[in-house]
PDB file of N, CA and C in Angstrom:
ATOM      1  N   UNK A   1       0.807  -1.201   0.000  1.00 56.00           N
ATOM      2  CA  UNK A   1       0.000   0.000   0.000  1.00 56.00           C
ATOM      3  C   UNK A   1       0.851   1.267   0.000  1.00 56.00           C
ATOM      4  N   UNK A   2       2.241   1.247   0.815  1.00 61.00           N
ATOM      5  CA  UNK A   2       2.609   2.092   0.636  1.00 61.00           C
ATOM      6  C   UNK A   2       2.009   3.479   1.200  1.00 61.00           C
ATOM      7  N   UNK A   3       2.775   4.745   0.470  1.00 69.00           N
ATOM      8  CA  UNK A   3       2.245   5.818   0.951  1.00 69.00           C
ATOM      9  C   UNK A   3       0.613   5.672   1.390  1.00 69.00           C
ATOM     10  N   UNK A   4      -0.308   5.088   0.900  1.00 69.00           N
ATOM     11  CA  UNK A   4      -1.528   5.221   1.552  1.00 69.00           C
ATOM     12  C   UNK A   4      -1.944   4.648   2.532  1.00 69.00           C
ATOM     13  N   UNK A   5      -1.117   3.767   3.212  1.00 63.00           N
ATOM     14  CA  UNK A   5      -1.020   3.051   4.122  1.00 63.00           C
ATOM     15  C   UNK A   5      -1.098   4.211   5.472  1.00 63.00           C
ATOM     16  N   UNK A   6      -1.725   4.031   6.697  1.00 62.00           N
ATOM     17  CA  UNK A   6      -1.910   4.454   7.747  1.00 62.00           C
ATOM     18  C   UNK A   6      -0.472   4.884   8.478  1.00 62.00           C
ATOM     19  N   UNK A   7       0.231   4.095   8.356  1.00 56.00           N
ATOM     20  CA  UNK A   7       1.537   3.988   9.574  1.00 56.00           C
ATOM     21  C   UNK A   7       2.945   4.534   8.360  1.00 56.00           C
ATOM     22  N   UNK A   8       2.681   4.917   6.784  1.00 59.00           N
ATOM     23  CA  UNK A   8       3.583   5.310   5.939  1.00 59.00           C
ATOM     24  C   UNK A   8       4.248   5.889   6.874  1.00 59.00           C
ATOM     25  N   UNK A   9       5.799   6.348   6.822  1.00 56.00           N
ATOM     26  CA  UNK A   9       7.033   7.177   7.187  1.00 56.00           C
ATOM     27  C   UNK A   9       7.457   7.793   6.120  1.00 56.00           C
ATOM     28  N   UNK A  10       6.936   7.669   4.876  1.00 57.00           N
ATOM     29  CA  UNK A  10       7.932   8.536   3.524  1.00 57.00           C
ATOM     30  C   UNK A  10       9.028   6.917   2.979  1.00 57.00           C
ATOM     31  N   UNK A  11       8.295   5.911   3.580  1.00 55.00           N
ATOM     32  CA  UNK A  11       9.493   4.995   2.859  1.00 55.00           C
ATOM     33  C   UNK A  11      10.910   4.498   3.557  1.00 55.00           C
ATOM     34  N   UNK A  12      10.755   5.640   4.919  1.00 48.00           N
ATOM     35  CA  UNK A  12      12.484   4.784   5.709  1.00 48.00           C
ATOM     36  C   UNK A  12      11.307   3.724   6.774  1.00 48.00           C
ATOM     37  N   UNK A  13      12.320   2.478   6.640  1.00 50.00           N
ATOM     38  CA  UNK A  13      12.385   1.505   8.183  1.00 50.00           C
ATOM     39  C   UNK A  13      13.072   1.787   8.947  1.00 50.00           C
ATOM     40  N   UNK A  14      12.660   1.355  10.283  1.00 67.00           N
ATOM     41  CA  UNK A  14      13.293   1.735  11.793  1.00 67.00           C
ATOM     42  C   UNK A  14      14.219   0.843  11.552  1.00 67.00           C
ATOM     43  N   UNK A  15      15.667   1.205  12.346  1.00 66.00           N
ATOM     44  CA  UNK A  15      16.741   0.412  12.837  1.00 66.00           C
ATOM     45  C   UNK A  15      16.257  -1.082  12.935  1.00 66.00           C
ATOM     46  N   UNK A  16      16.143  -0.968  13.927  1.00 60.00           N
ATOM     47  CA  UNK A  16      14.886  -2.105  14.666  1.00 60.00           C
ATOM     48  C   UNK A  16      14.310  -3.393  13.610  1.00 60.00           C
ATOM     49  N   UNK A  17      13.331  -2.628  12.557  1.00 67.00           N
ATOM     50  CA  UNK A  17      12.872  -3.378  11.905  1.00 67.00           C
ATOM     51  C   UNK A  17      14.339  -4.147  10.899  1.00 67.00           C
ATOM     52  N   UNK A  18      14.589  -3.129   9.917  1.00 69.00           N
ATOM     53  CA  UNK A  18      16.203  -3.820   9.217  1.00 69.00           C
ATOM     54  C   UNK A  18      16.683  -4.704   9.937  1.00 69.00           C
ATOM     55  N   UNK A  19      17.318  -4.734  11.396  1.00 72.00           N
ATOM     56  CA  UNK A  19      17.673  -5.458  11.678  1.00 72.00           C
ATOM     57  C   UNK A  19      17.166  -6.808  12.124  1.00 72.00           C
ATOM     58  N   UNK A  20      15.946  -6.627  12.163  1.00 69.00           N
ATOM     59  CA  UNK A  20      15.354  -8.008  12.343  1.00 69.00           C
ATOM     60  C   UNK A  20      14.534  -8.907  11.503  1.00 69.00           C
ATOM     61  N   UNK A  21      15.261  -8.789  10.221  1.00 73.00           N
ATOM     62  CA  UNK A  21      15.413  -9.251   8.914  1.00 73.00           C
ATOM     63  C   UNK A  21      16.783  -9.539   8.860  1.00 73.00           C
ATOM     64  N   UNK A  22      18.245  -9.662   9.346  1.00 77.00           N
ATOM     65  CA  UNK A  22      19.436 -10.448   9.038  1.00 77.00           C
ATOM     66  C   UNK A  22      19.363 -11.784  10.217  1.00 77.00           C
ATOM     67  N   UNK A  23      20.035 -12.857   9.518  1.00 89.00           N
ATOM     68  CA  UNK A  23      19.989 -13.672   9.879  1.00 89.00           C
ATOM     69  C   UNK A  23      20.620 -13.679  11.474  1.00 89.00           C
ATOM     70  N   UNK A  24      21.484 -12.927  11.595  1.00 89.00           N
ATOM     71  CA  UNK A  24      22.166 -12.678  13.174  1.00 89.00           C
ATOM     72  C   UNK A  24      21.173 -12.469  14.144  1.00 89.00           C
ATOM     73  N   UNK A  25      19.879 -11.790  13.866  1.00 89.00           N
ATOM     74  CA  UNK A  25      18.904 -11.410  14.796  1.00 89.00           C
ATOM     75  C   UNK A  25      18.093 -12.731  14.408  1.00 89.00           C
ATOM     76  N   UNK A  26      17.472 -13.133  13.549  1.00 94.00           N
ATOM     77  CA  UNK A  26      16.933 -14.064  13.325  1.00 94.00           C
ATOM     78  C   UNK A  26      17.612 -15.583  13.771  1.00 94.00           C
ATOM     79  N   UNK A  27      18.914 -15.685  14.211  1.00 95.00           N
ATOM     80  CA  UNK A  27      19.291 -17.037  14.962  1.00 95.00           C
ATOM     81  C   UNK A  27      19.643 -16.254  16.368  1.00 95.00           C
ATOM     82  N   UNK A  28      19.415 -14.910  16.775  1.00 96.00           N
ATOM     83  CA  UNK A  28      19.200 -14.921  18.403  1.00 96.00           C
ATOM     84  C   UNK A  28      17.976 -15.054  18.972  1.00 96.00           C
ATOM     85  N   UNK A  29      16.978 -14.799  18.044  1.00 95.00           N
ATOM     86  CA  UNK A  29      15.735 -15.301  18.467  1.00 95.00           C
ATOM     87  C   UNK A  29      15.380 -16.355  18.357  1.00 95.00           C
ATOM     88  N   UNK A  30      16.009 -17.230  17.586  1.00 97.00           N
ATOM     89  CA  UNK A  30      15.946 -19.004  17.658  1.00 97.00           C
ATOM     90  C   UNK A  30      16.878 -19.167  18.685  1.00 97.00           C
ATOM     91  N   UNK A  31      17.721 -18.717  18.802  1.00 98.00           N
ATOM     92  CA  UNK A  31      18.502 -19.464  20.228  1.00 98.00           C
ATOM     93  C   UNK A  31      18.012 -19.609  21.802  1.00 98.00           C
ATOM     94  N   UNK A  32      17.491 -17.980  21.409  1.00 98.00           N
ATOM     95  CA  UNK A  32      16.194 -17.939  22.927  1.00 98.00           C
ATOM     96  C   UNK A  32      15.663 -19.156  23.179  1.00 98.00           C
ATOM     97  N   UNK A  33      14.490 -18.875  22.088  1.00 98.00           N
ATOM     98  CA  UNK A  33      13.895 -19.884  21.968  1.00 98.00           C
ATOM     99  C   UNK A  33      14.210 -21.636  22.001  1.00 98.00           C
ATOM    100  N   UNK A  34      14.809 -21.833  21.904  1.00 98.00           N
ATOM    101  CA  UNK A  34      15.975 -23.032  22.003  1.00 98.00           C
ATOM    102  C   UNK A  34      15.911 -23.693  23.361  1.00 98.00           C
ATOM    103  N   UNK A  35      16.729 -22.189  23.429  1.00 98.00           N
ATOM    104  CA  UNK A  35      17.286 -22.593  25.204  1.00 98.00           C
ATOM    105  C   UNK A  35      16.106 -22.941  26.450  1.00 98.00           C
ATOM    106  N   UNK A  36      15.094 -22.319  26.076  1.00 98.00           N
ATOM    107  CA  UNK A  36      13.943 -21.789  26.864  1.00 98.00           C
ATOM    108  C   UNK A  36      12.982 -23.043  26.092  1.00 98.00           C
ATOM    109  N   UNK A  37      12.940 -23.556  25.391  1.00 98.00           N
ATOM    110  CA  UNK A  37      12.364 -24.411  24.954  1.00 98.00           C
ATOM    111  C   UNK A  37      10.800 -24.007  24.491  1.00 98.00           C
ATOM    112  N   UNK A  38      11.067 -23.325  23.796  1.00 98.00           N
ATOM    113  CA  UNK A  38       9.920 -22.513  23.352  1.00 98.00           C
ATOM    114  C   UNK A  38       8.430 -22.588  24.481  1.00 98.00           C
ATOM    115  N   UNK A  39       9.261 -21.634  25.795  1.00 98.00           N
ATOM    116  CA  UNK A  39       8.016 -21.872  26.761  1.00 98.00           C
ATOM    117  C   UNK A  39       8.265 -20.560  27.427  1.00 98.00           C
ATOM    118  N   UNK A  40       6.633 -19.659  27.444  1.00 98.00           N
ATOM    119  CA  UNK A  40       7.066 -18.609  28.038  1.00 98.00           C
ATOM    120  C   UNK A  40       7.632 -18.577  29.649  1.00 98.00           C
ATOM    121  N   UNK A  41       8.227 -18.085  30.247  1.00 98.00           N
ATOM    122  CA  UNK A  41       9.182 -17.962  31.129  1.00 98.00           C
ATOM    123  C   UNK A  41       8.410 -17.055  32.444  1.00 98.00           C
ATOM    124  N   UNK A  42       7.088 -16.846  31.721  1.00 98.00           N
ATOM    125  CA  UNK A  42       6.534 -16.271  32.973  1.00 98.00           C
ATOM    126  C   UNK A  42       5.186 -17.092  33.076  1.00 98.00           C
ATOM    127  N   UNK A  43       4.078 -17.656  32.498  1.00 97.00           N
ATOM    128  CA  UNK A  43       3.448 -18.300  32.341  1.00 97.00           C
ATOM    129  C   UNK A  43       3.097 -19.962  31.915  1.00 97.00           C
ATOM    130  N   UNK A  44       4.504 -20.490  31.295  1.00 97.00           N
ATOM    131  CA  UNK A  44       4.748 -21.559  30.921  1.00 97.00           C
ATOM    132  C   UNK A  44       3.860 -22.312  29.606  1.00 97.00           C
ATOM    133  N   UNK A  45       3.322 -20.913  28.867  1.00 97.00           N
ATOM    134  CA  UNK A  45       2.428 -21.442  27.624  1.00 97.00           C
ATOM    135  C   UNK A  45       3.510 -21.888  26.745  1.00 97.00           C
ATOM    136  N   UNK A  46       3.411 -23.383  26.114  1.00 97.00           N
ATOM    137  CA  UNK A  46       4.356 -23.983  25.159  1.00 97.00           C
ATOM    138  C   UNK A  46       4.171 -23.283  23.501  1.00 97.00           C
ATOM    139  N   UNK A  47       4.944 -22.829  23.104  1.00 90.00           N
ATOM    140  CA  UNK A  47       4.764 -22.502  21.679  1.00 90.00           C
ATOM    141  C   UNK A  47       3.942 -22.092  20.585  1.00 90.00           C
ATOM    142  N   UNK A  48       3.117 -21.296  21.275  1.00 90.00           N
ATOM    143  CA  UNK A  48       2.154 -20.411  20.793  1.00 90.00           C
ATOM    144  C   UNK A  48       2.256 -19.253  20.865  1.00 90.00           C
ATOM    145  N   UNK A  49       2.463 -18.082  19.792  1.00 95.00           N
ATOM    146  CA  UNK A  49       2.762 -16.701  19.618  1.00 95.00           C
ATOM    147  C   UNK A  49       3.203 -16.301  20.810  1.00 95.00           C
ATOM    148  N   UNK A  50       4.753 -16.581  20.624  1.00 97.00           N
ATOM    149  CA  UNK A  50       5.791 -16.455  21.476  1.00 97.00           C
ATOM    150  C   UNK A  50       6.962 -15.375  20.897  1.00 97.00           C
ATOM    151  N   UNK A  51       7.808 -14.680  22.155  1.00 97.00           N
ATOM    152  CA  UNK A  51       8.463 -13.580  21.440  1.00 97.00           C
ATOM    153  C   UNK A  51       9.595 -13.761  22.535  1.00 97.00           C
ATOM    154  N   UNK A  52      10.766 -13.453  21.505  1.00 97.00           N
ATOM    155  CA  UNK A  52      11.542 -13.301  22.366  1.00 97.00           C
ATOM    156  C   UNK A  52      12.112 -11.994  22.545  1.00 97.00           C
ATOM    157  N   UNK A  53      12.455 -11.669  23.846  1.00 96.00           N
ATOM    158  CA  UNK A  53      12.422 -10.025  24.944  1.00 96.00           C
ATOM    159  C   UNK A  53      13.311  -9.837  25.363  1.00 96.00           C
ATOM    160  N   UNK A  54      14.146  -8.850  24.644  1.00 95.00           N
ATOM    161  CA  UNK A  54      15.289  -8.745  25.184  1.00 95.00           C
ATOM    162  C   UNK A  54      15.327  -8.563  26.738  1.00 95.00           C
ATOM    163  N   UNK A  55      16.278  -8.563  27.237  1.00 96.00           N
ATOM    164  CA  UNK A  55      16.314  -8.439  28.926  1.00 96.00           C
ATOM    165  C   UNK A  55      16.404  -6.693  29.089  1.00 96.00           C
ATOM    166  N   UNK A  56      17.763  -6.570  28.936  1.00 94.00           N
ATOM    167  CA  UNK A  56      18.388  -5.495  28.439  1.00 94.00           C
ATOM    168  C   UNK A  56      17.996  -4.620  27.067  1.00 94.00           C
ATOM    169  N   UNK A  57      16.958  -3.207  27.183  1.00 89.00           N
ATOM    170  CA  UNK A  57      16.325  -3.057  26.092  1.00 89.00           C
ATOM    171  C   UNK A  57      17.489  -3.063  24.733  1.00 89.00           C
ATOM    172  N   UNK A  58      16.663  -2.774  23.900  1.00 86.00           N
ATOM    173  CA  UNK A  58      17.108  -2.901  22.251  1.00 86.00           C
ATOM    174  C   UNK A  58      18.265  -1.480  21.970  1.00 86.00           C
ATOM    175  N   UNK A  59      17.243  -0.619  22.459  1.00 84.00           N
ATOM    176  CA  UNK A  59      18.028   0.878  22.232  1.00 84.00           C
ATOM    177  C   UNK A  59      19.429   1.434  22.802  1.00 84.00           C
ATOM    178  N   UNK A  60      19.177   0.574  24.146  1.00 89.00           N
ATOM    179  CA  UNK A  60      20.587   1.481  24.732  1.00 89.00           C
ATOM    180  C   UNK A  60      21.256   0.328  24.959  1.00 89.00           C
ATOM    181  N   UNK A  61      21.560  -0.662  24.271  1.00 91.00           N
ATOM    182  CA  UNK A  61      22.604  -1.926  24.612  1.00 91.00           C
ATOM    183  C   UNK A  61      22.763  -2.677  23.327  1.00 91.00           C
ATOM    184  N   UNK A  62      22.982  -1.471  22.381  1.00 90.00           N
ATOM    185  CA  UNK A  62      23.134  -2.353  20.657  1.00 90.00           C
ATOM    186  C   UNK A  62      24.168  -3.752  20.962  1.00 90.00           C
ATOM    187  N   UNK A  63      25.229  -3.871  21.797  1.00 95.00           N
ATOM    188  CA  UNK A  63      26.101  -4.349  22.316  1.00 95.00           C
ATOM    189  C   UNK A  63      25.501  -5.888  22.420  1.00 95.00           C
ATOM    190  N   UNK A  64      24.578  -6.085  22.850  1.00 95.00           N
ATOM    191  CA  UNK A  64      23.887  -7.079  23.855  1.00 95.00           C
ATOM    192  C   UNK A  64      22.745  -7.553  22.689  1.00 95.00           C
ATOM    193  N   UNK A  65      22.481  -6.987  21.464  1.00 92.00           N
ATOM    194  CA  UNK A  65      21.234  -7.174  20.882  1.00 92.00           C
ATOM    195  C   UNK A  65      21.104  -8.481  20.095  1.00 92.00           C
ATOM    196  N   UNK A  66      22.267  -9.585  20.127  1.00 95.00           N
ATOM    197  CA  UNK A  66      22.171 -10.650  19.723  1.00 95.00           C
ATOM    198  C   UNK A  66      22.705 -11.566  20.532  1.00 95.00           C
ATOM    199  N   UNK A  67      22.983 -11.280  21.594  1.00 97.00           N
ATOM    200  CA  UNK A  67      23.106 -12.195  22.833  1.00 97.00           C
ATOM    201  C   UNK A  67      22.368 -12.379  23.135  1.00 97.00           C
ATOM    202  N   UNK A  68      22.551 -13.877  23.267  1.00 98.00           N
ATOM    203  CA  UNK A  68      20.947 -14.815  23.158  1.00 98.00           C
ATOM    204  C   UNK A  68      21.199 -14.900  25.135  1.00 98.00           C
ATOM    205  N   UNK A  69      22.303 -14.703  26.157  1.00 97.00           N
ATOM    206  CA  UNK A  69      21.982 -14.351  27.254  1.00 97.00           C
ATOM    207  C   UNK A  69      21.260 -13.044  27.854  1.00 97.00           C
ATOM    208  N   UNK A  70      20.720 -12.184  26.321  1.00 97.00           N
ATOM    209  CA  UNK A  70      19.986 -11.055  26.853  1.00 97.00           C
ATOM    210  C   UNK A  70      18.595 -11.559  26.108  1.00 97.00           C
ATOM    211  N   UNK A  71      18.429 -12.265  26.331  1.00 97.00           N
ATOM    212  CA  UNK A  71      16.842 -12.771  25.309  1.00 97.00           C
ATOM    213  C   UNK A  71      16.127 -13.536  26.856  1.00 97.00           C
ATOM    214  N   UNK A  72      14.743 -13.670  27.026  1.00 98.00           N
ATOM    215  CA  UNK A  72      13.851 -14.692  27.084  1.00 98.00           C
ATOM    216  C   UNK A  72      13.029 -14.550  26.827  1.00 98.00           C
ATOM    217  N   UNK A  73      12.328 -15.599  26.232  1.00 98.00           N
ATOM    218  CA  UNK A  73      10.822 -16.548  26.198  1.00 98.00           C
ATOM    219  C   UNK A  73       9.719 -15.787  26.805  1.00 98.00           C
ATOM    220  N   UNK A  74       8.840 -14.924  26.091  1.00 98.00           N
ATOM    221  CA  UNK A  74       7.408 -14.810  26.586  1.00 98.00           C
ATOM    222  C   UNK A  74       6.213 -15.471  25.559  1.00 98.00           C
ATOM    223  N   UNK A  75       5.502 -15.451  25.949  1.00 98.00           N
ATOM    224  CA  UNK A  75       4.356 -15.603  25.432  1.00 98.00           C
ATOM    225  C   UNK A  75       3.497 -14.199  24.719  1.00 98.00           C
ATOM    226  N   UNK A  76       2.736 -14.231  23.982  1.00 97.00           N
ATOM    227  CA  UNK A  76       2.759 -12.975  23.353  1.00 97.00           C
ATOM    228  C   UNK A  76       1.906 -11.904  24.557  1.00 97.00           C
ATOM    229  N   UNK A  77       0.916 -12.439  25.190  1.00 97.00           N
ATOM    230  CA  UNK A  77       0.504 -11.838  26.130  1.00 97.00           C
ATOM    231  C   UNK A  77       0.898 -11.210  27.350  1.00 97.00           C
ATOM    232  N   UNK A  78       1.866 -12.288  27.924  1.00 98.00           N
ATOM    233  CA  UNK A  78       3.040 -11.985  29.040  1.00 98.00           C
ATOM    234  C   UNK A  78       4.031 -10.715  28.444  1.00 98.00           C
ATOM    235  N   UNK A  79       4.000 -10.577  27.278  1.00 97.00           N
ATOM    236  CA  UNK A  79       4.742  -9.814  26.750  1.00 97.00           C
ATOM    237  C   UNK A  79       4.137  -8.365  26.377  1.00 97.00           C
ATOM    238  N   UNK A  80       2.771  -8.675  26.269  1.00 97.00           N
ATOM    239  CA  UNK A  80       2.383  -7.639  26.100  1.00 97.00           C
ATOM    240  C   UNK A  80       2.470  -6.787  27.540  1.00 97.00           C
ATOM    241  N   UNK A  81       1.665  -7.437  28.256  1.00 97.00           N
ATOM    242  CA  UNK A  81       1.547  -7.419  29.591  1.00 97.00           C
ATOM    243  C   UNK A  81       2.827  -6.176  30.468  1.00 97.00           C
ATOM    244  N   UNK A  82       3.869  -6.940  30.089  1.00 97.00           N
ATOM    245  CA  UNK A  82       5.533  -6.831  30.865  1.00 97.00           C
ATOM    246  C   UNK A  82       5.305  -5.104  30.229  1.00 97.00           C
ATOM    247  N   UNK A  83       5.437  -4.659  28.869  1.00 94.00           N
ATOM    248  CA  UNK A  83       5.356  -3.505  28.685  1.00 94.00           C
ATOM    249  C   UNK A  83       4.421  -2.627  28.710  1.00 94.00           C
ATOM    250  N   UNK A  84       2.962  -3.321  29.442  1.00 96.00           N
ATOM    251  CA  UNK A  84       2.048  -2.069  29.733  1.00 96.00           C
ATOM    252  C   UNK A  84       2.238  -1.566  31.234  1.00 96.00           C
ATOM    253  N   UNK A  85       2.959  -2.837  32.166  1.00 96.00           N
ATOM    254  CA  UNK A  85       3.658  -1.883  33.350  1.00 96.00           C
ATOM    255  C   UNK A  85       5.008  -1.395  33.002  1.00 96.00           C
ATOM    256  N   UNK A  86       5.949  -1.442  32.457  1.00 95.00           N
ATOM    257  CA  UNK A  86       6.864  -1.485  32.225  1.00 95.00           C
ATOM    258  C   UNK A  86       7.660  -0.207  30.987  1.00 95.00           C
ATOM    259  N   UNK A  87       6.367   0.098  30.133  1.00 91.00           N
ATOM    260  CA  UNK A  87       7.022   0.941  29.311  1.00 91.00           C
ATOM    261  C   UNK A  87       8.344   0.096  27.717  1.00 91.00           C
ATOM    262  N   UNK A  88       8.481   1.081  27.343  1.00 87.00           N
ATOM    263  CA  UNK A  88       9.378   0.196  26.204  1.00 87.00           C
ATOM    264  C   UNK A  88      10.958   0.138  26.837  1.00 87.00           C
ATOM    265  N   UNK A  89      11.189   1.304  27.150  1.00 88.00           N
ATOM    266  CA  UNK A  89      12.815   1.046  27.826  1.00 88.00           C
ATOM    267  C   UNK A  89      12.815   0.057  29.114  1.00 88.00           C
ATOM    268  N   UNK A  90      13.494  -0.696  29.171  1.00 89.00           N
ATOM    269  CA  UNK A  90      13.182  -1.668  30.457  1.00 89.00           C
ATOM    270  C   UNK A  90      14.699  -2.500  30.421  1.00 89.00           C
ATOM    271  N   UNK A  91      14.536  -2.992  32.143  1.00 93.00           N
ATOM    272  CA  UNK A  91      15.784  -3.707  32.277  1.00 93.00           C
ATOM    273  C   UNK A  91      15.783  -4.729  33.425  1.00 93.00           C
ATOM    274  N   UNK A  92      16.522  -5.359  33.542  1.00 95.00           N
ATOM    275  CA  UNK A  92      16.538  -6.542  34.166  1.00 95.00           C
ATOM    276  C   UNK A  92      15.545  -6.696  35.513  1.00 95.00           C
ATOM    277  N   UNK A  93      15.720  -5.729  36.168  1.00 96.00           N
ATOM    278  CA  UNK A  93      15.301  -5.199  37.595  1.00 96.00           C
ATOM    279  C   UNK A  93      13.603  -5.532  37.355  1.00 96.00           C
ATOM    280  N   UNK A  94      13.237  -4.790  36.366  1.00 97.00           N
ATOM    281  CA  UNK A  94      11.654  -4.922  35.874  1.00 97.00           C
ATOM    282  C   UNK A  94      11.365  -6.206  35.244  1.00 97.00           C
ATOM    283  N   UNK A  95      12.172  -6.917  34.403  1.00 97.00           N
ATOM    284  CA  UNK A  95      11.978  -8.522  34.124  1.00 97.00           C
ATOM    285  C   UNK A  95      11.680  -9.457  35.615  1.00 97.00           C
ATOM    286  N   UNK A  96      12.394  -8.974  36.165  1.00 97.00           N
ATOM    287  CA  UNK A  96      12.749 -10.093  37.859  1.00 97.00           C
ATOM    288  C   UNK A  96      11.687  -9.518  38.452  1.00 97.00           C
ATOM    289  N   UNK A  97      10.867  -8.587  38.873  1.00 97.00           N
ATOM    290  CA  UNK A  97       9.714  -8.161  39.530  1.00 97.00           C
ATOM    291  C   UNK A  97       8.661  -8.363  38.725  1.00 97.00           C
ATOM    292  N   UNK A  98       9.032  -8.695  37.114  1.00 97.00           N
ATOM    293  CA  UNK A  98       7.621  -9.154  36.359  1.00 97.00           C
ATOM    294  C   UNK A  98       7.434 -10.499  36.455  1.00 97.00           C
ATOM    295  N   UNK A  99       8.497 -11.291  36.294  1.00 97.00           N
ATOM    296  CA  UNK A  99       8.290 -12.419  36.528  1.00 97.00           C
ATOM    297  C   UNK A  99       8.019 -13.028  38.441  1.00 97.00           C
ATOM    298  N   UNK A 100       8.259 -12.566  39.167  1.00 95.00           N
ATOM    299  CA  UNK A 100       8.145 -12.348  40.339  1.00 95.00           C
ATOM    300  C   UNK A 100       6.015 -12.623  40.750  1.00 95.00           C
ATOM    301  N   UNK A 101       5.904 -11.670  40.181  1.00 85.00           N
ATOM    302  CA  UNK A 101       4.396 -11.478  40.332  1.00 85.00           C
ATOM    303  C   UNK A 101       3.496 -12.678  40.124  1.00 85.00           C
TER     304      UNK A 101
END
C-alpha cells in the first residue's frame, strides 16, 4: 500500500525493523527460543505466539542485541503485559519483579 497506508514514514524503516530481517537477529531469536524451549518464562504457555524479549532493552545496549543471554521466552501476552507496566525502555530489575508477580 505504501504511501496510503496508515503507519507510511515517507518509505524509511526503523533500525529495529532492518535489523530483524538479518539472519544474526533471526538465529538470536531461535537461540532464545531453544534454550527456553519454546516456553514462556513467565506463564509456561508452550509454543504459541511467542516472542523473544530482550532483557536489556534494544536501544541502549546495541552491544547485547544478539546475545541470546539477553533474550527470554514470553508468550505474546506476558509480553504484552511486561510492557504495559513497564514501558518500552526496560531492564533486568523490571523482568525479575515481572516475573516475580
Amino acid at each position: 500500500l505504501g504511501e496510503e497506508h496508515w503507519h507510511w514514514k515517507g518509505g524509511i524503516s526503523g533500525e529495529r525493523y532492518i535489523d530483524m530481517q538479518h539472519k544474526e537477529y533471526k538465529d538470536w531469536r531461535t537461540g532464545v527460543f531453544e534454550r527456553d524451549k519454546y516456553t514462556c518464562q513467565k506463564c509456561g504457555q508452550v509454543g504459541y505466539e511467542i516472542r523473544a524479549h530482550h532483557i536489556h532493552n534494544y536501544s541502549d545496549y546495541p552491544e547485547l542485541r544478539t546475545d541470546v543471554d539477553n533474550g527470554i521466552t514470553l508468550c505474546a501476552t506476558c509480553h504484552r503485559q511486561f510492557h504495559n507496566i513497564n514501558g518500552n525502555k526496560t531492564n533486568k530489575t523490571q523482568l525479575d519483579n515481572f516475573l516475580e508477580l
